[in-house]
CSV table of C-alpha atoms and ligand atoms in Angstrom, one decimal:
chain,number,residue,atom,x,y,z
A,13,MET,CA,40.4,47.6,-49.4
A,14,LYS,CA,44.1,48.1,-49.1
A,15,ARG,CA,46.5,45.7,-50.8
A,16,LEU,CA,49.7,44.5,-49.1
A,17,ASP,CA,52.0,46.8,-51.1
A,18,GLN,CA,49.8,49.9,-50.2
A,19,VAL,CA,50.1,49.0,-46.5
A,20,LEU,CA,53.9,48.5,-46.7
A,21,ASN,CA,54.3,51.8,-48.5
A,22,ALA,CA,52.3,53.6,-45.8
A,23,GLU,CA,54.6,52.0,-43.1
A,24,ASN,CA,57.6,53.8,-44.8
A,25,ILE,CA,59.8,50.7,-44.8
A,26,PRO,CA,62.8,50.7,-47.3
A,27,ALA,CA,61.7,49.8,-50.8
A,28,GLU,CA,64.3,47.0,-50.9
A,29,LEU,CA,62.7,45.4,-47.8
A,30,GLU,CA,59.3,45.6,-49.4
A,31,LEU,CA,60.6,43.7,-52.4
A,32,VAL,CA,62.0,41.0,-50.2
A,33,VAL,CA,58.6,40.7,-48.3
A,34,ASN,CA,56.9,40.6,-51.7
A,35,ASP,CA,59.0,37.7,-52.9
A,36,VAL,CA,58.2,35.7,-49.6
A,37,ILE,CA,54.6,36.3,-50.4
A,38,VAL,CA,54.9,35.2,-54.0
A,39,ALA,CA,56.1,31.9,-52.8
A,40,CYS,CA,53.4,31.6,-50.0
A,41,LYS,CA,50.7,32.2,-52.6
A,42,ASP,CA,52.1,29.3,-54.7
A,43,ILE,CA,52.2,27.2,-51.5
A,44,ALA,CA,48.5,28.1,-50.7
A,45,PHE,CA,47.5,27.1,-54.2
A,46,LYS,CA,49.3,23.8,-54.0
A,47,LEU,CA,47.8,23.0,-50.6
A,48,ARG,CA,44.3,23.7,-52.0
A,49,GLN,CA,44.9,21.2,-54.8
A,50,GLY,CA,46.0,18.6,-52.2
A,51,ASP,CA,45.9,15.1,-53.4
A,52,LEU,CA,44.9,16.2,-56.9
A,53,ALA,CA,48.4,17.6,-57.3
A,54,GLY,CA,50.0,14.4,-55.9
A,55,ILE,CA,51.8,16.4,-53.2
A,56,LEU,CA,50.7,14.6,-50.1
A,57,GLY,CA,52.7,12.0,-48.2
A,58,ALA,CA,56.3,11.7,-47.0
A,59,THR,CA,59.6,11.6,-48.8
A,60,GLU,CA,62.3,9.1,-47.9
A,61,ASP,CA,64.6,11.9,-46.5
A,62,GLU,CA,65.2,13.3,-43.0
A,63,ASN,CA,66.0,17.0,-42.4
A,64,VAL,CA,68.8,18.3,-40.3
A,65,GLN,CA,66.4,18.2,-37.3
A,66,GLY,CA,66.1,14.4,-37.7
A,67,GLU,CA,62.5,14.6,-38.9
A,68,THR,CA,61.1,12.9,-41.8
A,69,GLN,CA,60.4,15.4,-44.6
A,70,LYS,CA,56.9,15.6,-46.1
A,71,LYS,CA,56.7,16.2,-49.8
A,72,LEU,CA,55.1,19.5,-49.1
A,73,ASP,CA,58.0,20.4,-46.7
A,74,VAL,CA,60.4,20.0,-49.6
A,75,ILE,CA,58.2,21.7,-52.2
A,76,SER,CA,57.5,24.7,-50.0
A,77,ASN,CA,61.2,25.0,-49.0
A,78,ASP,CA,62.2,25.0,-52.7
A,79,LEU,CA,59.7,27.6,-53.7
A,80,LEU,CA,60.8,30.1,-50.9
A,81,LYS,CA,64.5,29.3,-51.5
A,82,ASP,CA,64.4,29.7,-55.3
A,83,VAL,CA,62.6,33.0,-55.3
A,84,LEU,CA,64.7,34.5,-52.5
A,85,VAL,CA,68.1,33.6,-53.7
A,86,SER,CA,67.5,35.4,-56.9
A,87,ASN,CA,66.3,38.6,-55.1
A,88,PRO,CA,69.2,41.1,-55.4
A,89,PHE,CA,68.5,42.5,-51.9
A,90,VAL,CA,68.8,39.1,-50.2
A,91,ARG,CA,72.2,38.2,-48.8
A,92,GLY,CA,71.2,34.7,-47.6
A,93,VAL,CA,68.5,32.4,-46.5
A,94,GLY,CA,68.2,30.0,-43.7
A,95,SER,CA,65.6,27.3,-43.5
A,96,GLU,CA,64.4,24.7,-41.0
A,97,GLU,CA,64.7,22.2,-43.9
A,98,GLU,CA,68.3,23.1,-45.0
A,99,ASP,CA,71.4,21.9,-43.2
A,100,TYR,CA,73.3,25.1,-43.9
A,101,THR,CA,72.4,28.7,-44.6
A,102,ILE,CA,72.5,29.6,-48.4
A,103,ALA,CA,74.3,32.5,-50.0
A,104,ALA,CA,72.1,34.7,-52.3
A,105,ASN,CA,73.6,38.0,-53.4
A,106,ALA,CA,76.8,39.4,-51.8
A,107,ASP,CA,75.5,43.0,-52.1
A,108,GLY,CA,72.2,42.0,-50.5
A,109,LYS,CA,71.4,43.5,-47.2
A,110,TYR,CA,68.6,41.2,-45.9
A,111,LEU,CA,68.7,37.8,-44.4
A,112,VAL,CA,65.5,35.7,-44.5
A,113,THR,CA,64.9,32.7,-42.3
A,114,PHE,CA,61.8,30.6,-42.6
A,115,ASP,CA,60.0,27.4,-41.6
A,116,PRO,CA,58.5,26.7,-45.0
A,117,LEU,CA,55.7,24.5,-43.7
A,118,ASP,CA,55.0,24.6,-40.0
A,119,GLY,CA,52.8,22.0,-38.4
A,120,SER,CA,53.6,19.5,-41.2
A,121,SER,CA,52.1,16.6,-39.3
A,122,ASN,CA,48.7,18.2,-40.2
A,123,ILE,CA,49.3,18.1,-44.0
A,124,ASP,CA,48.1,14.6,-44.7
A,125,VAL,CA,45.0,15.1,-42.4
A,126,ASN,CA,43.9,18.2,-44.2
A,127,LEU,CA,44.3,20.5,-41.1
A,128,SER,CA,45.9,23.9,-40.8
A,129,VAL,CA,49.5,24.5,-41.5
A,130,GLY,CA,51.5,27.7,-42.1
A,131,THR,CA,54.7,29.3,-43.3
A,132,ILE,CA,56.7,31.4,-40.8
A,133,PHE,CA,59.3,34.0,-41.8
A,134,SER,CA,61.8,36.4,-40.2
A,135,ILE,CA,63.9,39.1,-41.9
A,136,LEU,CA,67.1,40.5,-40.5
A,137,GLU,CA,69.6,43.0,-41.8
A,138,ALA,CA,73.3,41.8,-42.4
A,139,GLN,CA,75.5,43.8,-40.0
A,140,ASP,CA,78.7,43.4,-42.0
A,141,ASN,CA,80.0,41.8,-45.2
A,142,THR,CA,79.9,38.2,-44.1
A,143,PRO,CA,78.5,36.1,-47.0
A,144,GLY,CA,75.1,34.4,-46.6
A,145,ASP,CA,76.5,30.9,-46.6
A,146,ASN,CA,78.2,31.7,-43.3
A,147,GLN,CA,75.7,31.3,-40.5
A,148,GLU,CA,77.5,33.9,-38.3
A,149,VAL,CA,75.8,36.7,-40.2
A,150,PHE,CA,72.4,35.3,-39.2
A,151,LEU,CA,73.2,34.9,-35.5
A,152,GLN,CA,71.5,38.1,-34.2
A,153,ASN,CA,68.9,38.2,-31.5
A,154,GLY,CA,65.1,38.6,-32.2
A,155,ARG,CA,65.1,42.3,-31.4
A,156,LYS,CA,67.1,42.9,-34.6
A,157,GLN,CA,64.3,41.6,-36.9
A,158,VAL,CA,63.0,44.2,-39.3
A,159,ALA,CA,60.0,42.2,-40.3
A,160,ALA,CA,58.3,38.9,-39.3
A,161,GLY,CA,55.2,37.1,-40.3
A,162,TYR,CA,53.4,34.0,-41.1
A,163,VAL,CA,50.8,32.7,-43.6
A,164,LEU,CA,48.1,30.5,-42.1
A,165,TYR,CA,46.7,28.1,-44.7
A,166,GLY,CA,43.4,27.5,-43.0
A,167,PRO,CA,39.8,27.7,-44.3
A,168,SER,CA,41.1,31.0,-45.8
A,169,ALA,CA,44.8,31.8,-46.3
A,170,LEU,CA,45.8,34.7,-44.1
A,171,LEU,CA,49.0,36.7,-44.0
A,172,VAL,CA,49.8,38.1,-40.5
A,173,MET,CA,52.8,40.4,-40.4
A,174,THR,CA,54.7,43.2,-38.7
A,175,THR,CA,57.4,45.5,-39.6
A,176,GLY,CA,57.5,46.9,-36.1
A,177,ASN,CA,54.4,49.1,-36.6
A,178,GLY,CA,51.8,46.8,-35.1
A,179,VAL,CA,50.3,43.7,-36.6
A,180,ASN,CA,48.2,43.6,-39.8
A,181,ILE,CA,46.1,40.7,-41.1
A,182,PHE,CA,45.6,40.2,-44.8
A,183,THR,CA,43.2,37.7,-46.4
A,184,LEU,CA,44.1,36.0,-49.7
A,185,ASP,CA,41.5,37.1,-52.2
A,186,THR,CA,41.6,34.0,-54.4
A,187,THR,CA,39.5,35.8,-57.1
A,188,VAL,CA,42.4,38.1,-57.8
A,189,GLY,CA,45.3,36.4,-56.2
A,190,GLU,CA,46.2,39.3,-53.8
A,191,PHE,CA,46.5,39.6,-50.1
A,192,VAL,CA,44.2,42.4,-48.9
A,193,LEU,CA,44.1,44.1,-45.5
A,194,THR,CA,41.2,42.8,-43.4
A,195,LYS,CA,42.3,43.6,-39.9
A,196,SER,CA,44.9,46.0,-38.3
A,197,GLY,CA,46.1,47.1,-35.0
A,198,ILE,CA,45.6,43.6,-33.5
A,199,GLN,CA,45.7,43.5,-29.7
A,200,ILE,CA,45.9,40.3,-27.7
A,201,PRO,CA,43.6,40.3,-24.6
A,202,GLU,CA,45.9,40.6,-21.6
A,203,ASP,CA,44.1,37.9,-19.6
A,204,THR,CA,43.1,34.4,-20.6
A,205,ALA,CA,41.9,31.1,-19.2
A,206,GLU,CA,42.8,29.0,-22.3
A,207,PHE,CA,46.1,27.2,-22.5
A,208,ALA,CA,47.8,25.2,-25.3
A,209,ILE,CA,50.4,22.5,-24.5
A,210,ASN,CA,51.1,19.0,-25.6
A,211,MET,CA,50.2,17.3,-22.3
A,212,SER,CA,51.7,13.9,-23.4
A,213,ASN,CA,55.1,15.4,-22.7
A,214,GLN,CA,54.3,16.2,-19.1
A,215,ARG,CA,56.6,13.7,-17.5
A,216,PHE,CA,59.6,15.3,-19.4
A,217,TRP,CA,59.0,18.9,-18.3
A,218,GLU,CA,60.7,20.9,-15.6
A,219,PRO,CA,59.0,21.0,-12.2
A,220,GLU,CA,58.0,24.7,-12.7
A,221,MET,CA,56.0,23.9,-15.8
A,222,LYS,CA,54.4,20.8,-14.2
A,223,GLN,CA,53.4,22.9,-11.3
A,224,TYR,CA,51.8,25.6,-13.4
A,225,ILE,CA,49.7,23.1,-15.5
A,226,ASP,CA,48.8,21.2,-12.3
A,227,ASP,CA,47.5,24.5,-10.9
A,228,CYS,CA,45.6,25.3,-14.1
A,229,LEU,CA,43.9,21.9,-14.0
A,230,GLN,CA,42.6,22.5,-10.4
A,231,GLY,CA,40.4,25.3,-11.8
A,232,GLU,CA,38.5,27.7,-9.5
A,233,GLU,CA,39.6,25.7,-6.4
A,234,GLY,CA,43.3,25.9,-7.3
A,235,PRO,CA,45.8,28.7,-6.6
A,236,LEU,CA,45.1,30.3,-10.0
A,237,GLY,CA,41.4,30.7,-9.1
A,238,LYS,CA,39.9,30.1,-12.5
A,239,ARG,CA,38.6,27.4,-14.7
A,240,TYR,CA,40.9,26.8,-17.7
A,241,ASN,CA,40.0,25.4,-21.1
A,242,MET,CA,42.6,23.7,-23.4
A,243,ARG,CA,43.4,23.6,-27.1
A,244,TRP,CA,46.1,21.7,-29.1
A,245,VAL,CA,46.2,22.0,-32.9
A,246,ALA,CA,49.9,20.8,-33.2
A,247,SER,CA,50.4,23.7,-35.6
A,248,MET,CA,52.1,26.6,-34.0
A,249,VAL,CA,50.8,29.0,-36.7
A,250,ALA,CA,47.2,28.1,-36.0
A,251,GLU,CA,47.7,28.3,-32.2
A,252,VAL,CA,49.4,31.7,-32.4
A,253,HIS,CA,46.6,32.9,-34.7
A,254,ARG,CA,43.9,31.7,-32.2
A,255,ILE,CA,45.8,33.7,-29.5
A,256,LEU,CA,45.9,36.8,-31.6
A,257,MET,CA,42.2,36.6,-32.2
A,258,ARG,CA,40.9,35.8,-28.8
A,259,GLY,CA,43.9,35.5,-26.3
A,260,GLY,CA,45.4,32.4,-24.8
A,261,ILE,CA,48.8,31.0,-23.8
A,262,PHE,CA,50.9,28.7,-26.0
A,263,MET,CA,53.7,26.6,-24.5
A,264,TYR,CA,56.3,24.3,-26.0
A,265,PRO,CA,58.5,24.1,-22.9
A,266,TYR,CA,61.9,22.6,-22.3
A,267,ASP,CA,61.7,18.9,-21.9
A,268,ASN,CA,64.3,16.2,-21.2
A,269,ARG,CA,63.3,13.7,-23.9
A,270,ASP,CA,66.6,14.6,-25.6
A,271,PRO,CA,69.0,16.7,-23.4
A,272,SER,CA,70.6,18.2,-26.5
A,273,LYS,CA,67.4,19.9,-27.5
A,274,ALA,CA,66.1,22.7,-25.4
A,275,GLY,CA,62.5,22.2,-26.5
A,276,LYS,CA,61.1,21.3,-29.9
A,277,LEU,CA,60.8,24.7,-31.5
A,278,ARG,CA,63.5,26.6,-33.3
A,279,LEU,CA,64.5,30.1,-32.2
A,280,MET,CA,65.3,31.5,-35.8
A,281,TYR,CA,62.3,30.1,-37.7
A,282,GLU,CA,59.6,29.8,-35.0
A,283,GLY,CA,60.5,31.5,-31.7
A,284,ASN,CA,61.7,34.9,-32.8
A,285,PRO,CA,59.2,35.7,-35.7
A,286,MET,CA,56.3,34.6,-33.5
A,287,SER,CA,57.6,36.6,-30.6
A,288,MET,CA,57.9,39.8,-32.6
A,289,ILE,CA,54.3,39.3,-33.8
A,290,VAL,CA,53.0,38.6,-30.3
A,291,GLU,CA,54.9,41.5,-28.7
A,292,GLN,CA,53.7,43.8,-31.4
A,293,ALA,CA,50.1,42.8,-30.6
A,294,GLY,CA,50.6,43.6,-26.8
A,295,GLY,CA,51.3,40.0,-25.8
A,296,ALA,CA,54.4,38.6,-24.2
A,297,SER,CA,56.9,35.9,-25.2
A,298,SER,CA,59.4,34.1,-22.9
A,299,THR,CA,61.4,31.0,-22.5
A,300,GLY,CA,60.0,30.9,-18.9
A,301,ARG,CA,63.2,32.7,-17.7
A,302,MET,CA,63.9,35.4,-20.3
A,303,ASP,CA,62.3,37.1,-23.3
A,304,ILE,CA,62.8,34.9,-26.3
A,305,MET,CA,63.9,37.8,-28.4
A,306,ASP,CA,66.8,38.5,-26.0
A,307,VAL,CA,68.2,35.0,-26.5
A,308,GLN,CA,71.5,35.1,-28.4
A,309,PRO,CA,71.6,32.4,-31.0
A,310,GLU,CA,74.7,30.2,-31.2
A,311,GLY,CA,73.7,28.2,-34.2
A,312,ILE,CA,71.1,28.6,-37.0
A,313,HIS,CA,69.1,25.6,-35.9
A,314,ASP,CA,69.1,26.4,-32.0
A,315,ARG,CA,66.0,25.4,-30.2
A,316,VAL,CA,64.2,27.4,-27.5
A,317,PRO,CA,61.5,26.7,-24.9
A,318,VAL,CA,58.5,28.8,-25.8
A,319,VAL,CA,55.8,30.4,-23.7
A,320,LEU,CA,53.8,33.1,-25.4
A,321,GLY,CA,50.5,34.9,-25.6
A,322,SER,CA,48.3,36.9,-23.2
A,323,LYS,CA,50.6,39.2,-21.2
A,324,ASN,CA,49.4,38.5,-17.7
A,325,GLU,CA,49.2,34.7,-18.2
A,326,VAL,CA,52.8,34.6,-19.5
A,327,ALA,CA,53.9,36.7,-16.5
A,328,LYS,CA,52.4,34.0,-14.3
A,329,VAL,CA,54.4,31.2,-16.0
A,330,VAL,CA,57.6,33.4,-15.6
A,331,ALA,CA,56.8,33.8,-11.9
A,332,TYR,CA,56.6,30.1,-11.5
A,333,HIS,CA,60.1,29.8,-13.0
A,334,ASN,CA,61.4,32.6,-10.8
A,335,LYS,CA,60.1,31.1,-7.5
B,423,LIG,P1,57.4,21.3,-37.5
B,423,LIG,O1,58.1,22.6,-37.8
B,423,LIG,O2,58.3,20.2,-37.8
B,423,LIG,O3,56.1,21.2,-38.2
B,423,LIG,O4,57.2,21.3,-35.9
B,423,LIG,C1,56.7,22.3,-35.2
B,423,LIG,C2,55.3,22.0,-34.8
B,423,LIG,C3,54.5,23.2,-34.2
B,423,LIG,O5,53.8,23.8,-35.3
B,423,LIG,C4,53.7,22.6,-33.2
B,423,LIG,O6,53.4,23.5,-32.2
B,423,LIG,C5,54.4,21.4,-32.7
B,423,LIG,O7,55.4,21.1,-33.7
B,423,LIG,C6,53.6,20.2,-32.5
B,423,LIG,O8,54.4,19.2,-31.8
B,423,LIG,P2,53.8,17.8,-31.3
B,423,LIG,O9,53.9,17.0,-32.5
B,423,LIG,O10,54.8,17.5,-30.2
B,423,LIG,O11,52.4,18.1,-30.8
B,424,LIG,MG1,57.9,24.4,-37.5
């Protein structure tokens, strides 16, 4: 079976990029190990701090963030890092070419109940000499990503990633501590009858999204003409992975709970990397009105409405928004 480095070599990506990916993975393996230890390692529970998003940080949010940050800022090819858990972007090496953004532990409300969580990462190239502690250098749209991926810490730890040459899945072989290729050329089925959305926010959605879900709930008798099933893991990594494996549509739409936040998920740490993976697997990814990867970020922590998954179902949601 092929190891991650062998697969990346075959994709002919620059050696420096490979070394950056490698460091992300070194940190993820450590996170995977700590998650396995769980309560035995004293890592569960919350801290007393809030992150820049106004969310209480879990101990493991902080530990995972530090692991990724520490390994990446000492990589000579990294200009800077941006994290969901950091107020500002952090400078690494002035000569470094790559910018890494990450959500160190996505779905962190699942940590203390022993359910799936994940790490999401995105890699961009610096376009000029701006240092990494200036967020401007990061503010590129998702089409500029040179690599994106996630590690799903589930029953097995899986690395799912793309460098723009399709999507590969690697499984962590815990007997040797290496990710080995277990699936390649992933293709998301174009049609689906399975949606994932947090229905408790329904009253805060825009009318277009309300209408689509109302129509799904009407099943065979409704305008969409099929019976839908629903899933909600509250862990985007797990939802996206389910969609890669068997199709589906995942939505965290715009809602007006807080008018300053255009949805819950963040463009640079969640929206863009997941969109690159989904598109590379033949799926689609939209805000409901435009492709997520065409959204121009204005700030490192920008939020974005997310509708992604099976191509034909995403097209239906977009059509509701265009009506
Ligand atoms: P997080 O990055 O703080 O963990 O938040 C993102 C997560 C996603 O993984 C998931 O889709 C969503 O938040 C769940 O939200 P909710 O708690 O509203 O169900
Ligand atoms: Mg997240």
